[in-house]
Amino acid sequence: MSEELIEIVVEEARDKMERAVAHARKEFSGVRTGRASPALVERLTVNYHGADVSLQQIAGFSVPEVHLLVISPYDKRSIEAIQKAIQRADLGLNPSTDGSVIRLSFPPLTEERRRELVRLVRSMAESGRVAVRNTRRAARHDLDGLKRDGDVSEDDSRRGHKRLDDLTHAYEEAIGAALEAKETELMQV
């Protein structure tokens, strides 16, 4: 019975840590790297016929060149609303249109801007690590409560703590690897 209780606590922590890593990766994808990427704009909200919808619901994306993103609205009447949403997002991009598609040209990043973005990504990574550690702290609290109530033994509790520490280390490494990949991507010219 005590192993099952510990397993429940550890699995719940694993699930929360996985979500923290996934969130950090999603945040990283929204950081502009000088290369065209739909991830930068697909989450923008567009006022489409009076309702706020995400851009990915009303348009398709293609990347014909490294520095060019083409947005093809499913409804051509939404082009103006999409342009406004892009300008409102203050991405440093100026949308141009020919009446049927919107083109976003991604200028190369300056060295100074690359370093600013690396600092931003590192901050995002640290937020992800903090979320993982907070999950560990909450799970440890749960294990201590089980031990205090007599549901698990001291040894089982210690093994549960060790498993939580191993999980935490693994998920912090996953965030670190994603950070390293993003930094490399940002610093490429």
PDB file of C-alpha atoms in Angstrom:
ATOM      1  CA  MET A   1       0.000   0.000   0.000  1.00  0.00           C
ATOM      2  CA  SER A   2       2.761   2.460   0.914  1.00  0.00           C
ATOM      3  CA  GLU A   3       4.591   1.897  -2.404  1.00  0.00           C
ATOM      4  CA  GLU A   4       1.354   2.638  -4.263  1.00  0.00           C
ATOM      5  CA  LEU A   5       0.881   5.916  -2.404  1.00  0.00           C
ATOM      6  CA  ILE A   6       4.456   6.970  -3.136  1.00  0.00           C
ATOM      7  CA  GLU A   7       4.000   5.992  -6.782  1.00  0.00           C
ATOM      8  CA  ILE A   8       0.907   8.191  -7.021  1.00  0.00           C
ATOM      9  CA  VAL A   9       2.788  11.188  -5.596  1.00  0.00           C
ATOM     10  CA  VAL A  10       5.808  10.614  -7.867  1.00  0.00           C
ATOM     11  CA  GLU A  11       3.692  10.141 -11.013  1.00  0.00           C
ATOM     12  CA  GLU A  12       1.732  13.304 -10.278  1.00  0.00           C
ATOM     13  CA  ALA A  13       5.010  15.188  -9.857  1.00  0.00           C
ATOM     14  CA  ARG A  14       6.362  13.682 -13.100  1.00  0.00           C
ATOM     15  CA  ASP A  15       3.277  14.862 -14.984  1.00  0.00           C
ATOM     16  CA  LYS A  16       3.592  18.401 -13.620  1.00  0.00           C
ATOM     17  CA  MET A  17       7.319  18.515 -14.387  1.00  0.00           C
ATOM     18  CA  GLU A  18       6.693  17.352 -17.967  1.00  0.00           C
ATOM     19  CA  ARG A  19       4.177  20.153 -18.389  1.00  0.00           C
ATOM     20  CA  ALA A  20       6.715  22.669 -17.020  1.00  0.00           C
ATOM     21  CA  VAL A  21       9.308  21.513 -19.586  1.00  0.00           C
ATOM     22  CA  ALA A  22       6.733  21.617 -22.397  1.00  0.00           C
ATOM     23  CA  HIS A  23       5.731  25.126 -21.361  1.00  0.00           C
ATOM     24  CA  ALA A  24       9.361  26.288 -21.356  1.00  0.00           C
ATOM     25  CA  ARG A  25       9.876  24.843 -24.855  1.00  0.00           C
ATOM     26  CA  LYS A  26       6.717  26.563 -26.073  1.00  0.00           C
ATOM     27  CA  GLU A  27       7.946  29.859 -24.620  1.00  0.00           C
ATOM     28  CA  PHE A  28      11.291  29.369 -26.387  1.00  0.00           C
ATOM     29  CA  SER A  29       9.544  28.852 -29.721  1.00  0.00           C
ATOM     30  CA  GLY A  30       7.964  32.293 -29.432  1.00  0.00           C
ATOM     31  CA  VAL A  31      11.356  34.033 -29.325  1.00  0.00           C
ATOM     32  CA  ARG A  32      12.393  35.439 -32.678  1.00  0.00           C
ATOM     33  CA  THR A  33      15.674  34.090 -34.024  1.00  0.00           C
ATOM     34  CA  GLY A  34      16.041  35.981 -37.303  1.00  0.00           C
ATOM     35  CA  ARG A  35      14.629  32.996 -39.125  1.00  0.00           C
ATOM     36  CA  ALA A  36      11.042  32.788 -40.255  1.00  0.00           C
ATOM     37  CA  SER A  37       8.973  30.591 -37.948  1.00  0.00           C
ATOM     38  CA  PRO A  38       5.187  30.256 -37.734  1.00  0.00           C
ATOM     39  CA  ALA A  39       5.535  29.690 -33.971  1.00  0.00           C
ATOM     40  CA  LEU A  40       6.223  33.400 -33.574  1.00  0.00           C
ATOM     41  CA  VAL A  41       2.800  34.487 -34.869  1.00  0.00           C
ATOM     42  CA  GLU A  42       0.452  31.491 -34.731  1.00  0.00           C
ATOM     43  CA  ARG A  43      -0.649  32.274 -31.163  1.00  0.00           C
ATOM     44  CA  LEU A  44      -1.524  35.895 -31.913  1.00  0.00           C
ATOM     45  CA  THR A  45      -5.167  36.743 -31.341  1.00  0.00           C
ATOM     46  CA  VAL A  46      -7.023  38.324 -34.223  1.00  0.00           C
ATOM     47  CA  ASN A  47     -10.353  40.134 -33.966  1.00  0.00           C
ATOM     48  CA  TYR A  48     -12.204  38.155 -36.626  1.00  0.00           C
ATOM     49  CA  HIS A  49     -15.845  39.178 -37.139  1.00  0.00           C
ATOM     50  CA  GLY A  50     -16.082  40.470 -33.574  1.00  0.00           C
ATOM     51  CA  ALA A  51     -14.532  37.408 -31.910  1.00  0.00           C
ATOM     52  CA  ASP A  52     -10.932  36.950 -30.778  1.00  0.00           C
ATOM     53  CA  VAL A  53      -9.425  33.847 -32.403  1.00  0.00           C
ATOM     54  CA  SER A  54      -5.856  32.623 -32.740  1.00  0.00           C
ATOM     55  CA  LEU A  55      -4.172  33.267 -36.072  1.00  0.00           C
ATOM     56  CA  GLN A  56      -3.561  29.561 -36.657  1.00  0.00           C
ATOM     57  CA  GLN A  57      -7.340  29.010 -36.773  1.00  0.00           C
ATOM     58  CA  ILE A  58      -7.910  31.451 -39.611  1.00  0.00           C
ATOM     59  CA  ALA A  59      -4.725  31.177 -41.699  1.00  0.00           C
ATOM     60  CA  GLY A  60      -2.110  28.797 -43.034  1.00  0.00           C
ATOM     61  CA  PHE A  61       1.637  29.385 -42.885  1.00  0.00           C
ATOM     62  CA  SER A  62       4.553  28.657 -45.206  1.00  0.00           C
ATOM     63  CA  VAL A  63       8.251  29.496 -45.147  1.00  0.00           C
ATOM     64  CA  PRO A  64       9.447  29.751 -48.769  1.00  0.00           C
ATOM     65  CA  GLU A  65      12.784  31.301 -47.718  1.00  0.00           C
ATOM     66  CA  VAL A  66      14.755  31.365 -44.478  1.00  0.00           C
ATOM     67  CA  HIS A  67      13.871  35.010 -43.790  1.00  0.00           C
ATOM     68  CA  LEU A  68      10.311  35.066 -45.167  1.00  0.00           C
ATOM     69  CA  LEU A  69       7.046  33.868 -43.620  1.00  0.00           C
ATOM     70  CA  VAL A  70       3.917  33.809 -45.767  1.00  0.00           C
ATOM     71  CA  ILE A  71       0.519  33.869 -44.057  1.00  0.00           C
ATOM     72  CA  SER A  72      -2.389  32.702 -46.224  1.00  0.00           C
ATOM     73  CA  PRO A  73      -5.757  33.601 -44.663  1.00  0.00           C
ATOM     74  CA  TYR A  74      -8.573  31.158 -45.360  1.00  0.00           C
ATOM     75  CA  ASP A  75     -10.890  34.165 -45.693  1.00  0.00           C
ATOM     76  CA  LYS A  76      -9.317  36.990 -47.720  1.00  0.00           C
ATOM     77  CA  ARG A  77     -11.481  39.549 -45.883  1.00  0.00           C
ATOM     78  CA  SER A  78      -9.503  38.879 -42.699  1.00  0.00           C
ATOM     79  CA  ILE A  79      -6.205  40.207 -44.094  1.00  0.00           C
ATOM     80  CA  GLU A  80      -6.625  43.662 -42.567  1.00  0.00           C
ATOM     81  CA  ALA A  81      -7.457  42.231 -39.124  1.00  0.00           C
ATOM     82  CA  ILE A  82      -4.409  39.933 -39.296  1.00  0.00           C
ATOM     83  CA  GLN A  83      -2.143  42.841 -40.234  1.00  0.00           C
ATOM     84  CA  LYS A  84      -3.443  44.861 -37.289  1.00  0.00           C
ATOM     85  CA  ALA A  85      -2.851  41.927 -34.908  1.00  0.00           C
ATOM     86  CA  ILE A  86       0.747  41.563 -36.119  1.00  0.00           C
ATOM     87  CA  GLN A  87       1.404  45.277 -35.717  1.00  0.00           C
ATOM     88  CA  ARG A  88      -0.225  45.279 -32.253  1.00  0.00           C
ATOM     89  CA  ALA A  89       2.022  42.390 -31.163  1.00  0.00           C
ATOM     90  CA  ASP A  90       5.074  44.642 -31.625  1.00  0.00           C
ATOM     91  CA  LEU A  91       7.291  41.893 -33.028  1.00  0.00           C
ATOM     92  CA  GLY A  92       9.478  44.291 -34.935  1.00  0.00           C
ATOM     93  CA  LEU A  93       8.056  42.995 -38.208  1.00  0.00           C
ATOM     94  CA  ASN A  94       6.234  44.976 -40.849  1.00  0.00           C
ATOM     95  CA  PRO A  95       3.585  42.941 -42.695  1.00  0.00           C
ATOM     96  CA  SER A  96       3.141  43.518 -46.424  1.00  0.00           C
ATOM     97  CA  THR A  97       0.266  42.193 -48.500  1.00  0.00           C
ATOM     98  CA  ASP A  98      -0.683  41.735 -52.123  1.00  0.00           C
ATOM     99  CA  GLY A  99      -4.380  41.272 -51.378  1.00  0.00           C
ATOM    100  CA  SER A 100      -4.354  37.498 -50.967  1.00  0.00           C
ATOM    101  CA  VAL A 101      -1.389  36.710 -48.668  1.00  0.00           C
ATOM    102  CA  ILE A 102       0.638  38.510 -45.998  1.00  0.00           C
ATOM    103  CA  ARG A 103       4.408  38.412 -46.127  1.00  0.00           C
ATOM    104  CA  LEU A 104       6.610  38.924 -43.086  1.00  0.00           C
ATOM    105  CA  SER A 105      10.270  39.589 -43.792  1.00  0.00           C
ATOM    106  CA  PHE A 106      12.577  38.720 -40.908  1.00  0.00           C
ATOM    107  CA  PRO A 107      15.639  41.000 -40.952  1.00  0.00           C
ATOM    108  CA  PRO A 108      18.859  39.557 -39.532  1.00  0.00           C
ATOM    109  CA  LEU A 109      19.333  40.238 -35.830  1.00  0.00           C
ATOM    110  CA  THR A 110      22.119  42.483 -34.578  1.00  0.00           C
ATOM    111  CA  GLU A 111      24.681  41.045 -32.166  1.00  0.00           C
ATOM    112  CA  GLU A 112      23.292  43.212 -29.351  1.00  0.00           C
ATOM    113  CA  ARG A 113      19.727  41.994 -29.998  1.00  0.00           C
ATOM    114  CA  ARG A 114      20.912  38.365 -30.070  1.00  0.00           C
ATOM    115  CA  ARG A 115      22.488  38.801 -26.648  1.00  0.00           C
ATOM    116  CA  GLU A 116      19.286  40.391 -25.292  1.00  0.00           C
ATOM    117  CA  LEU A 117      17.275  37.447 -26.602  1.00  0.00           C
ATOM    118  CA  VAL A 118      19.708  34.975 -25.025  1.00  0.00           C
ATOM    119  CA  ARG A 119      19.182  36.729 -21.670  1.00  0.00           C
ATOM    120  CA  LEU A 120      15.414  36.529 -22.192  1.00  0.00           C
ATOM    121  CA  VAL A 121      15.552  32.822 -23.004  1.00  0.00           C
ATOM    122  CA  ARG A 122      17.748  32.152 -19.970  1.00  0.00           C
ATOM    123  CA  SER A 123      15.166  33.908 -17.820  1.00  0.00           C
ATOM    124  CA  MET A 124      12.425  31.733 -19.324  1.00  0.00           C
ATOM    125  CA  ALA A 125      14.516  28.635 -18.628  1.00  0.00           C
ATOM    126  CA  GLU A 126      15.016  29.670 -15.015  1.00  0.00           C
ATOM    127  CA  SER A 127      11.248  30.102 -14.656  1.00  0.00           C
ATOM    128  CA  GLY A 128      10.840  26.557 -15.961  1.00  0.00           C
ATOM    129  CA  ARG A 129      13.414  25.243 -13.485  1.00  0.00           C
ATOM    130  CA  VAL A 130      11.645  27.055 -10.656  1.00  0.00           C
ATOM    131  CA  ALA A 131       8.352  25.421 -11.681  1.00  0.00           C
ATOM    132  CA  VAL A 132      10.052  22.000 -11.601  1.00  0.00           C
ATOM    133  CA  ARG A 133      11.531  22.695  -8.166  1.00  0.00           C
ATOM    134  CA  ASN A 134       8.200  23.943  -6.830  1.00  0.00           C
ATOM    135  CA  THR A 135       6.611  20.703  -8.009  1.00  0.00           C
ATOM    136  CA  ARG A 136       9.316  18.757  -6.156  1.00  0.00           C
ATOM    137  CA  ARG A 137       8.708  20.800  -3.013  1.00  0.00           C
ATOM    138  CA  ALA A 138       4.954  20.132  -3.150  1.00  0.00           C
ATOM    139  CA  ALA A 139       5.516  16.413  -3.728  1.00  0.00           C
ATOM    140  CA  ARG A 140       7.989  16.258  -0.824  1.00  0.00           C
ATOM    141  CA  HIS A 141       5.386  17.930   1.358  1.00  0.00           C
ATOM    142  CA  ASP A 142       2.870  15.246   0.296  1.00  0.00           C
ATOM    143  CA  LEU A 143       5.380  12.472   1.098  1.00  0.00           C
ATOM    144  CA  ASP A 144       6.122  14.012   4.484  1.00  0.00           C
ATOM    145  CA  GLY A 145       2.384  14.141   5.171  1.00  0.00           C
ATOM    146  CA  LEU A 146       2.052  10.441   4.301  1.00  0.00           C
ATOM    147  CA  LYS A 147       4.946   9.628   6.638  1.00  0.00           C
ATOM    148  CA  ARG A 148       3.496  11.797   9.396  1.00  0.00           C
ATOM    149  CA  ASP A 149       0.106  10.051   9.072  1.00  0.00           C
ATOM    150  CA  GLY A 150       1.800   6.659   9.275  1.00  0.00           C
ATOM    151  CA  ASP A 151       0.806   5.636   5.733  1.00  0.00           C
ATOM    152  CA  VAL A 152       4.427   5.100   4.650  1.00  0.00           C
ATOM    153  CA  SER A 153       7.566   4.115   6.523  1.00  0.00           C
ATOM    154  CA  GLU A 154      10.650   6.279   7.004  1.00  0.00           C
ATOM    155  CA  ASP A 155      12.608   4.180   4.472  1.00  0.00           C
ATOM    156  CA  ASP A 156       9.830   4.345   1.860  1.00  0.00           C
ATOM    157  CA  SER A 157       9.620   8.094   2.348  1.00  0.00           C
ATOM    158  CA  ARG A 158      13.374   8.425   1.858  1.00  0.00           C
ATOM    159  CA  ARG A 159      13.189   6.355  -1.346  1.00  0.00           C
ATOM    160  CA  GLY A 160      10.338   8.572  -2.553  1.00  0.00           C
ATOM    161  CA  HIS A 161      12.427  11.684  -1.859  1.00  0.00           C
ATOM    162  CA  LYS A 162      15.328  10.161  -3.801  1.00  0.00           C
ATOM    163  CA  ARG A 163      13.060   9.410  -6.770  1.00  0.00           C
ATOM    164  CA  LEU A 164      11.752  12.986  -6.695  1.00  0.00           C
ATOM    165  CA  ASP A 165      15.297  14.356  -6.646  1.00  0.00           C
ATOM    166  CA  ASP A 166      16.242  12.161  -9.626  1.00  0.00           C
ATOM    167  CA  LEU A 167      13.147  13.301 -11.529  1.00  0.00           C
ATOM    168  CA  THR A 168      13.867  16.933 -10.744  1.00  0.00           C
ATOM    169  CA  HIS A 169      17.430  16.593 -11.972  1.00  0.00           C
ATOM    170  CA  ALA A 170      16.294  14.916 -15.215  1.00  0.00           C
ATOM    171  CA  TYR A 171      13.699  17.586 -15.999  1.00  0.00           C
ATOM    172  CA  GLU A 172      16.082  20.413 -15.140  1.00  0.00           C
ATOM    173  CA  GLU A 173      18.542  18.841 -17.596  1.00  0.00           C
ATOM    174  CA  ALA A 174      15.794  18.709 -20.249  1.00  0.00           C
ATOM    175  CA  ILE A 175      15.189  22.431 -19.795  1.00  0.00           C
ATOM    176  CA  GLY A 176      18.938  23.027 -19.930  1.00  0.00           C
ATOM    177  CA  ALA A 177      19.224  21.093 -23.204  1.00  0.00           C
ATOM    178  CA  ALA A 178      16.340  23.045 -24.741  1.00  0.00           C
ATOM    179  CA  LEU A 179      17.963  26.287 -23.561  1.00  0.00           C
ATOM    180  CA  GLU A 180      21.298  25.324 -25.071  1.00  0.00           C
ATOM    181  CA  ALA A 181      19.663  24.497 -28.411  1.00  0.00           C
ATOM    182  CA  LYS A 182      17.801  27.821 -28.432  1.00  0.00           C
ATOM    183  CA  GLU A 183      20.940  29.787 -27.526  1.00  0.00           C
ATOM    184  CA  THR A 184      22.811  28.096 -30.380  1.00  0.00           C
ATOM    185  CA  GLU A 185      19.956  28.931 -32.741  1.00  0.00           C
ATOM    186  CA  LEU A 186      19.921  32.557 -31.580  1.00  0.00           C
ATOM    187  CA  MET A 187      23.648  33.049 -31.958  1.00  0.00           C
ATOM    188  CA  GLN A 188      23.824  31.630 -35.503  1.00  0.00           C
ATOM    189  CA  VAL A 189      24.297  34.368 -38.057  1.00  0.00           C
TER     190      VAL A 189
END
